[in-house]
GROMACS .gro file of C-alpha atoms in nm:
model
  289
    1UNK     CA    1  -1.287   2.993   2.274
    2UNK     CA    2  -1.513   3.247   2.122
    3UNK     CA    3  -1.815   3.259   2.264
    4UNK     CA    4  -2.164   3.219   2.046
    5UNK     CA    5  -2.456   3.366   2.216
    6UNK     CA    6  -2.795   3.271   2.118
    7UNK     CA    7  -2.752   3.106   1.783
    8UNK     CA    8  -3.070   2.922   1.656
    9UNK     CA    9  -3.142   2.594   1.665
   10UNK     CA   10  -3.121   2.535   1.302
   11UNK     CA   11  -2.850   2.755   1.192
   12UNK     CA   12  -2.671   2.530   1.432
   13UNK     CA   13  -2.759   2.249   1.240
   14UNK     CA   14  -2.635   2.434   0.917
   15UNK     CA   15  -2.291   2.529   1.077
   16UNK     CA   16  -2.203   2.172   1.208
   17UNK     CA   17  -2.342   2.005   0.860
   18UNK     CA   18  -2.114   2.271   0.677
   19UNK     CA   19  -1.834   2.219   0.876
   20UNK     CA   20  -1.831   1.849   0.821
   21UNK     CA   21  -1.890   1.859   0.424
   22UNK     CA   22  -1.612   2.069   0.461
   23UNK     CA   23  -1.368   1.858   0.619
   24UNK     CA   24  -1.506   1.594   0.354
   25UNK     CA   25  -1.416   1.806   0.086
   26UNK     CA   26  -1.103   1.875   0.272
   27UNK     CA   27  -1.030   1.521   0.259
   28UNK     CA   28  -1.043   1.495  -0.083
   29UNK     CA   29  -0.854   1.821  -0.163
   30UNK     CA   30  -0.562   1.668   0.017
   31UNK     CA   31  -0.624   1.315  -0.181
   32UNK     CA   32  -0.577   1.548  -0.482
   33UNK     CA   33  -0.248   1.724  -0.401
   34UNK     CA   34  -0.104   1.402  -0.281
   35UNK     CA   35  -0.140   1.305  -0.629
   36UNK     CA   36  -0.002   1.608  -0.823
   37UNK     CA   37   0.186   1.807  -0.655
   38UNK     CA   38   0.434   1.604  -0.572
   39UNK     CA   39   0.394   1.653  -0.172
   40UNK     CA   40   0.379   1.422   0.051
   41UNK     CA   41   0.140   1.385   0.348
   42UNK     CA   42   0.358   1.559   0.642
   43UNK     CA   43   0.383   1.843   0.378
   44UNK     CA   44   0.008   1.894   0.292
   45UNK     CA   45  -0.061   1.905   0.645
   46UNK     CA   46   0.203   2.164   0.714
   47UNK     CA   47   0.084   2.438   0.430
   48UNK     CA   48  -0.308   2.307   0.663
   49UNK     CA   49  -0.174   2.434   0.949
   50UNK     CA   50   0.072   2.755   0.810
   51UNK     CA   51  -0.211   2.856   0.647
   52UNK     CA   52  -0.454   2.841   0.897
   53UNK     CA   53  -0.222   3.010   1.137
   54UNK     CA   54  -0.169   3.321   0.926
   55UNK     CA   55  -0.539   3.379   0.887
   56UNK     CA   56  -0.580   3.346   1.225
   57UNK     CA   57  -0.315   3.603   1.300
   58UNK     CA   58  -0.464   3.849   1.086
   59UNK     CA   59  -0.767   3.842   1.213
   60UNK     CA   60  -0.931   4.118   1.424
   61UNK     CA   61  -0.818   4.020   1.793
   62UNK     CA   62  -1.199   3.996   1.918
   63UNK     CA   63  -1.257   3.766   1.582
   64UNK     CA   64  -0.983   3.507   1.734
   65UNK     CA   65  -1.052   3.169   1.936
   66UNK     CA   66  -0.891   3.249   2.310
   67UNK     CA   67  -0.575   3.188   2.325
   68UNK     CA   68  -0.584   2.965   2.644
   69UNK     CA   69  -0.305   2.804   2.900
   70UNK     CA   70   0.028   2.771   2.677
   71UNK     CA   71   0.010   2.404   2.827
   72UNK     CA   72  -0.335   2.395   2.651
   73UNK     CA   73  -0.193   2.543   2.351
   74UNK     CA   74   0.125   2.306   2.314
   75UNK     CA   75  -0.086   1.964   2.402
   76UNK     CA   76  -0.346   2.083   2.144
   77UNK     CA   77  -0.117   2.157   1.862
   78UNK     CA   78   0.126   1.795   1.909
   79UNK     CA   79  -0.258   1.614   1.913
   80UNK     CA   80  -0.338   1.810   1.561
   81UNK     CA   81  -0.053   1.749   1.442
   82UNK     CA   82  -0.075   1.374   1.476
   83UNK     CA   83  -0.420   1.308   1.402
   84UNK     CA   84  -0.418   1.520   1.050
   85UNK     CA   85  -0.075   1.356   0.944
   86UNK     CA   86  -0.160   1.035   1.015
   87UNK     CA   87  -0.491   1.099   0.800
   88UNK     CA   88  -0.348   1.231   0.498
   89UNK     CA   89  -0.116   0.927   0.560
   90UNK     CA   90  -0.353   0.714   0.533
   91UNK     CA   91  -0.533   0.896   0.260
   92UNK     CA   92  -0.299   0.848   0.016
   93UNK     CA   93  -0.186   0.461   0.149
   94UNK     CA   94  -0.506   0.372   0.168
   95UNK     CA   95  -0.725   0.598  -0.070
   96UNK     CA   96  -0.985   0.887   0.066
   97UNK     CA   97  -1.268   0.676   0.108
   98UNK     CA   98  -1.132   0.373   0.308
   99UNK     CA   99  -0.876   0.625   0.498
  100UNK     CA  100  -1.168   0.868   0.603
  101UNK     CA  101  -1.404   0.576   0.724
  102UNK     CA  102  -1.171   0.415   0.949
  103UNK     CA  103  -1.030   0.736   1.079
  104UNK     CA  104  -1.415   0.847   1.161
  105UNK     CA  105  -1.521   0.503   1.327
  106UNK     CA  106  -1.225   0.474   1.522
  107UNK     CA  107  -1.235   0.781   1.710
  108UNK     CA  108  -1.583   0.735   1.837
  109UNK     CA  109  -1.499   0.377   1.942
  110UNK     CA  110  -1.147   0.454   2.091
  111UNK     CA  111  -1.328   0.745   2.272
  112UNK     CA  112  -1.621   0.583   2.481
  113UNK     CA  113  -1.343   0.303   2.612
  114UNK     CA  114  -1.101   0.545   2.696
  115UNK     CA  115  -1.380   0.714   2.822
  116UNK     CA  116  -1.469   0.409   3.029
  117UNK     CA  117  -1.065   0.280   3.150
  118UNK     CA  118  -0.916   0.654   3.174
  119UNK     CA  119  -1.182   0.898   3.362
  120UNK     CA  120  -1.458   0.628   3.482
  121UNK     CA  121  -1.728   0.681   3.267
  122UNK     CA  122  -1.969   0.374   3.285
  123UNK     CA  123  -1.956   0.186   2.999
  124UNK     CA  124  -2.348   0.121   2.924
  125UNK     CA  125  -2.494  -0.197   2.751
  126UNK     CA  126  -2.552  -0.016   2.442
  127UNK     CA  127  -2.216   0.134   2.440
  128UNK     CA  128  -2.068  -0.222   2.491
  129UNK     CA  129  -2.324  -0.322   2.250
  130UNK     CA  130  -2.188  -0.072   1.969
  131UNK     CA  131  -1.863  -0.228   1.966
  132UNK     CA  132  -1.942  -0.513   1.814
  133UNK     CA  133  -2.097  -0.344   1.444
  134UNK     CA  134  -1.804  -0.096   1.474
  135UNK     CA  135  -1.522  -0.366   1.513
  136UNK     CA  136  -1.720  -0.609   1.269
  137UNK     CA  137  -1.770  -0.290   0.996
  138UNK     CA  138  -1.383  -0.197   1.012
  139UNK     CA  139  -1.238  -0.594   0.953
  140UNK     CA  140  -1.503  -0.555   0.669
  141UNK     CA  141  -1.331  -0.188   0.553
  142UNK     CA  142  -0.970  -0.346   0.613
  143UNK     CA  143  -1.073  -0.694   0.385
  144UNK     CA  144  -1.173  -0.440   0.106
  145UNK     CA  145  -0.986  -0.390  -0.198
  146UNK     CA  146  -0.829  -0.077  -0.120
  147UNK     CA  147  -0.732   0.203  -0.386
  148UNK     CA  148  -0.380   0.325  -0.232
  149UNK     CA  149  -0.057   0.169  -0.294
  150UNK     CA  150  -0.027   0.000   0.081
  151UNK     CA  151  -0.363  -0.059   0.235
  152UNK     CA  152  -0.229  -0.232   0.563
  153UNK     CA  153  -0.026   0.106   0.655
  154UNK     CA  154  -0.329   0.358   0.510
  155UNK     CA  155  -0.560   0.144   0.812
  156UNK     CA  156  -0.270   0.137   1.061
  157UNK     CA  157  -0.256   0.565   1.025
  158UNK     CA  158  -0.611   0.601   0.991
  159UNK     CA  159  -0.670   0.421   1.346
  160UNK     CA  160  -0.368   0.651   1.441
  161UNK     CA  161  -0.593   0.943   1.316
  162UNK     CA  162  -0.850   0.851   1.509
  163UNK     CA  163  -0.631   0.764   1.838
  164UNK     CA  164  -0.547   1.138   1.802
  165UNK     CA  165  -0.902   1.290   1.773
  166UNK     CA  166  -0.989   1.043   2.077
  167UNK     CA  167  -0.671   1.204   2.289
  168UNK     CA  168  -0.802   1.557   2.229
  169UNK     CA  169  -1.150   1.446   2.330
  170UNK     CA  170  -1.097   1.262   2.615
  171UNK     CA  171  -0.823   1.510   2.764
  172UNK     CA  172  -1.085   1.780   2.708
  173UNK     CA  173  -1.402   1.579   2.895
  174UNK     CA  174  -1.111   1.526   3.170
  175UNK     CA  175  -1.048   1.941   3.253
  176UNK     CA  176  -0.814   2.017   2.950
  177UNK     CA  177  -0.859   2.309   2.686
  178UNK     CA  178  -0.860   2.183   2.376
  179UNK     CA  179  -0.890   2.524   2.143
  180UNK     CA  180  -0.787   2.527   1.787
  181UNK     CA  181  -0.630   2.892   1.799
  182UNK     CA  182  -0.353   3.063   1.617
  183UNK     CA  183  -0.100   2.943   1.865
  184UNK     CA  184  -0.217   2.548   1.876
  185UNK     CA  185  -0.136   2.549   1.442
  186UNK     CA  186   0.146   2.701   1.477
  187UNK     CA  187   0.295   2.466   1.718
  188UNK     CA  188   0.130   2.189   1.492
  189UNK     CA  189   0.346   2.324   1.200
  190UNK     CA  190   0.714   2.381   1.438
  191UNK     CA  191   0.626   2.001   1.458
  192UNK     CA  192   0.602   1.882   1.134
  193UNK     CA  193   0.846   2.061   0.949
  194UNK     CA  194   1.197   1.874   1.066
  195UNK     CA  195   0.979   1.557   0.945
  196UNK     CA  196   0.846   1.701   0.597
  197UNK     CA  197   1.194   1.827   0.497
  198UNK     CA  198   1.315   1.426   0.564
  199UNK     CA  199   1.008   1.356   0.378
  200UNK     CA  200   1.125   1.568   0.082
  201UNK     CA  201   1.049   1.891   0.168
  202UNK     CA  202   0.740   2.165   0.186
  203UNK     CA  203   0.752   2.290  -0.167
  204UNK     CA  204   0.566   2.158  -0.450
  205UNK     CA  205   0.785   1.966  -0.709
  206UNK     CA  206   0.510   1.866  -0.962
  207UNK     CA  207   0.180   2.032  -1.083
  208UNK     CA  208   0.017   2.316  -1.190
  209UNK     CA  209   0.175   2.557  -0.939
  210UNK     CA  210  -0.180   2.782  -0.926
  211UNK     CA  211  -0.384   2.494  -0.886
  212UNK     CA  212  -0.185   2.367  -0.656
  213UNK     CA  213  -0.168   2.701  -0.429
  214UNK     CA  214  -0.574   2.743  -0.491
  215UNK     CA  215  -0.612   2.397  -0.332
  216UNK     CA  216  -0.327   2.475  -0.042
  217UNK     CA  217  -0.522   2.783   0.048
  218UNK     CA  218  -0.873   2.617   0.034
  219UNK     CA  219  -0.729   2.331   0.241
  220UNK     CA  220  -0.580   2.573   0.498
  221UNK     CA  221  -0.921   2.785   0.518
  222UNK     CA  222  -1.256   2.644   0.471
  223UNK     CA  223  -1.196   2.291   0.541
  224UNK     CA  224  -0.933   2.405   0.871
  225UNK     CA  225  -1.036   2.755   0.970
  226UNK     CA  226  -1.380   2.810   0.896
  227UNK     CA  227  -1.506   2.443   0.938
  228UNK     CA  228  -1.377   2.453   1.303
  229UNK     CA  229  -1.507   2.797   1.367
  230UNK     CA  230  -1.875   2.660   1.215
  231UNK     CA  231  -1.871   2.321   1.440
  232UNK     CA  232  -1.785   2.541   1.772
  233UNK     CA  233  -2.050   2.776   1.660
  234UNK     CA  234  -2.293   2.530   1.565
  235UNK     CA  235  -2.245   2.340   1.941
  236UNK     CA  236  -2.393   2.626   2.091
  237UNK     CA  237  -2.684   2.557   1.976
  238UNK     CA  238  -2.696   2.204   1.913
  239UNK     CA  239  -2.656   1.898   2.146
  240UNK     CA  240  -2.376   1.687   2.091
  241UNK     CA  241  -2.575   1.339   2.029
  242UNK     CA  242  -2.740   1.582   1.693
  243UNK     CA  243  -2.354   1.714   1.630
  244UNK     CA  244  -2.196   1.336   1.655
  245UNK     CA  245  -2.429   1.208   1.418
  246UNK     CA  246  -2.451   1.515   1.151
  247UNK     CA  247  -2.027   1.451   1.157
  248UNK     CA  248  -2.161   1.133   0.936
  249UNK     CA  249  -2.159   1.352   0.671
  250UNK     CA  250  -1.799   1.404   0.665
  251UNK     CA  251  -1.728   1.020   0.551
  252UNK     CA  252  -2.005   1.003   0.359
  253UNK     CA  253  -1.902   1.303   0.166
  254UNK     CA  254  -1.542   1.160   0.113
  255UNK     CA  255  -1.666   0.847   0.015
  256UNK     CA  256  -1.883   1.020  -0.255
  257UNK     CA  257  -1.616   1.243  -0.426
  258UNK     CA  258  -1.403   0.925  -0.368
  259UNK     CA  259  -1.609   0.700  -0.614
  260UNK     CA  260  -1.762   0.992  -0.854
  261UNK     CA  261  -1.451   1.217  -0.919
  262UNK     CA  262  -1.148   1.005  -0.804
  263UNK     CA  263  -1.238   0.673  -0.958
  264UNK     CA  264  -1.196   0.444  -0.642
  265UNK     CA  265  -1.392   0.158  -0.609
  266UNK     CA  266  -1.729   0.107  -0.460
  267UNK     CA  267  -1.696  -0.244  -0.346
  268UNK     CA  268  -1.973  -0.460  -0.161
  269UNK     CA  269  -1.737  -0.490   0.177
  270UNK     CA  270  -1.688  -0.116   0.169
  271UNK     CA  271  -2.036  -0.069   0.115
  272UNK     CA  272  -2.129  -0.305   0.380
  273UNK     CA  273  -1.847  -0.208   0.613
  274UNK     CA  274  -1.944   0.131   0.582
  275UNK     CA  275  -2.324   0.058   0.723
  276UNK     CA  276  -2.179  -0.082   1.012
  277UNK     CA  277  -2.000   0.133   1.086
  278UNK     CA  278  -2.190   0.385   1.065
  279UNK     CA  279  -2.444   0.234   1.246
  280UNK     CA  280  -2.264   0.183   1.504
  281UNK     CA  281  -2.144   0.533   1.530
  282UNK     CA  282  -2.466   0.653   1.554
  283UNK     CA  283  -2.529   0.413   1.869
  284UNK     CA  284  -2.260   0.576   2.028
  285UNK     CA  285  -2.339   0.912   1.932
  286UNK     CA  286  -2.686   0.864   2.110
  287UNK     CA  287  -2.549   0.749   2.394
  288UNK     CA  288  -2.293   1.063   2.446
  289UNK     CA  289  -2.577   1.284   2.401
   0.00000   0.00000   0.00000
């Protein structure tokens, strides 16, 4: 990875807040396509990753994230490739605010126990203690009304989602080198292609076709590219209990957009599943600090 000398405290704050309004925004940029375009999830994430890849590759070589062990490279791009499927699955299954919450709390949760069982990391009481909101705030966000067509499978991918991000994590606190480089999208797209042509293929069937390729390209850059080149920036600076919690913003930006521009529900057991949640990320992200 790139290296980031000496970048100040608070422009690290900027960089990781921007990067996770980004993938927010991202969020609901894919909720949007999923709706016109006539794509389906596998496909969305493909034109992510293609996308990303190609701007990467045309970058000047010293502007590039280190290309890292192919073994690195491979492990990185099959763990992409699962977690941002299985959210845009549950995106449009489950709708963009419910899908993003659950994806976001599970990680966290699935991380500090596989933190605890896989590499021996003691388990503190307030870890132990976090559970409890967490699991408590997603039966709320699972009871909800839901605004996809099949809630029970948008939950099921979104704790997928967040299985993924908790893989990637964990391998990387364990000696791995998890790098999001030009290599690790591209193997993310070889992936996903055999599955999105089964799906129904990787070209848009419905839609304004210049909409649609604004939003493919904004999906691909700012809220792939740039956000992760902002968060790895921004970690430099800042310490990861201040990064964990400013990543709140990126399901409390999805929920936003959600209710104002996508007209899903604001319901008192998402609200209330939400604070728990949330809460109980925060606990966590204190105690990883």
């Amino acid at each position: 990875m790139t290296t980031h000398a000496a970048v100040p405290f608070r422009h690290g704050l900027l960089s990781i807040s921007a990067a996770a309004v980004a993938w927010g925004v991202g969020g609901a940029v894919a909720a949007l396509l999923l709706r016109t375009s006539g794509l389906g999830p596998v496909a969305v994430c493909c034109w992510r990753f293609g996308v990303a890849a190609l701007c990467l590759a045309l970058l000047p070589a010293g502007a590039r994230e280190a290309a890292g062990p192919r073994r690195a490279t491979v492990l990185t791009g099959l763990g992409l490739a699962v977690s941002q499927c299985a959210y845009f699955g549950s995106v449009q299954y489950a709708g963009l605010g419910l899908g993003t919450l659950v994806t976001i709390g599970a990680g966290p949760v699935l991380t500090s126990l596989g933190a605890h069982l896989l590499l021996g990391e003691r388990l503190t009481a307030r870890a132990a203690a976090a559970a409890v909101p967490a699991l408590g705030g997603l039966a709320l966000l699972v009871a909800a009304p839901a605004a996809g067509p099949r809630p029970a499978l948008g939950v099921a991918l979104a704790v997928l989602a967040g299985a993924g991000q908790s893989g990637l994590t964990l391998w990387a606190r364990g000696g791995g080198s998890a790098r999001a480089t030009t290599g690790a999208f591209t193997t993310g797209l070889l992936c996903l292609l055999p599955t999105a042509f089964v799906e129904g293929g990787v070209l848009p069937a419905a839609g304004d076709p210049v909409l649609t390729a604004g939003a493919l390209l904004f999906l691909g850059t700012v809220p792939t590219l740039l956000a992760y080149r902002w968060y790895f920036a921004g970690l430099a600076a800042v310490p990861g209990t201040t990064a964990s919690v400013l990543v709140l913003l990126e399901p409390a930006t999805a929920a936003l957009i959600a209710v104002a521009l996508l007209g899903e529900p604001l319901t008192p057991a998402l609200a209330a599943g939400s604070a728990l949640l949330l809460a109980a990320i925060a606990a966590l992200a204190r105690e990883g600090g």
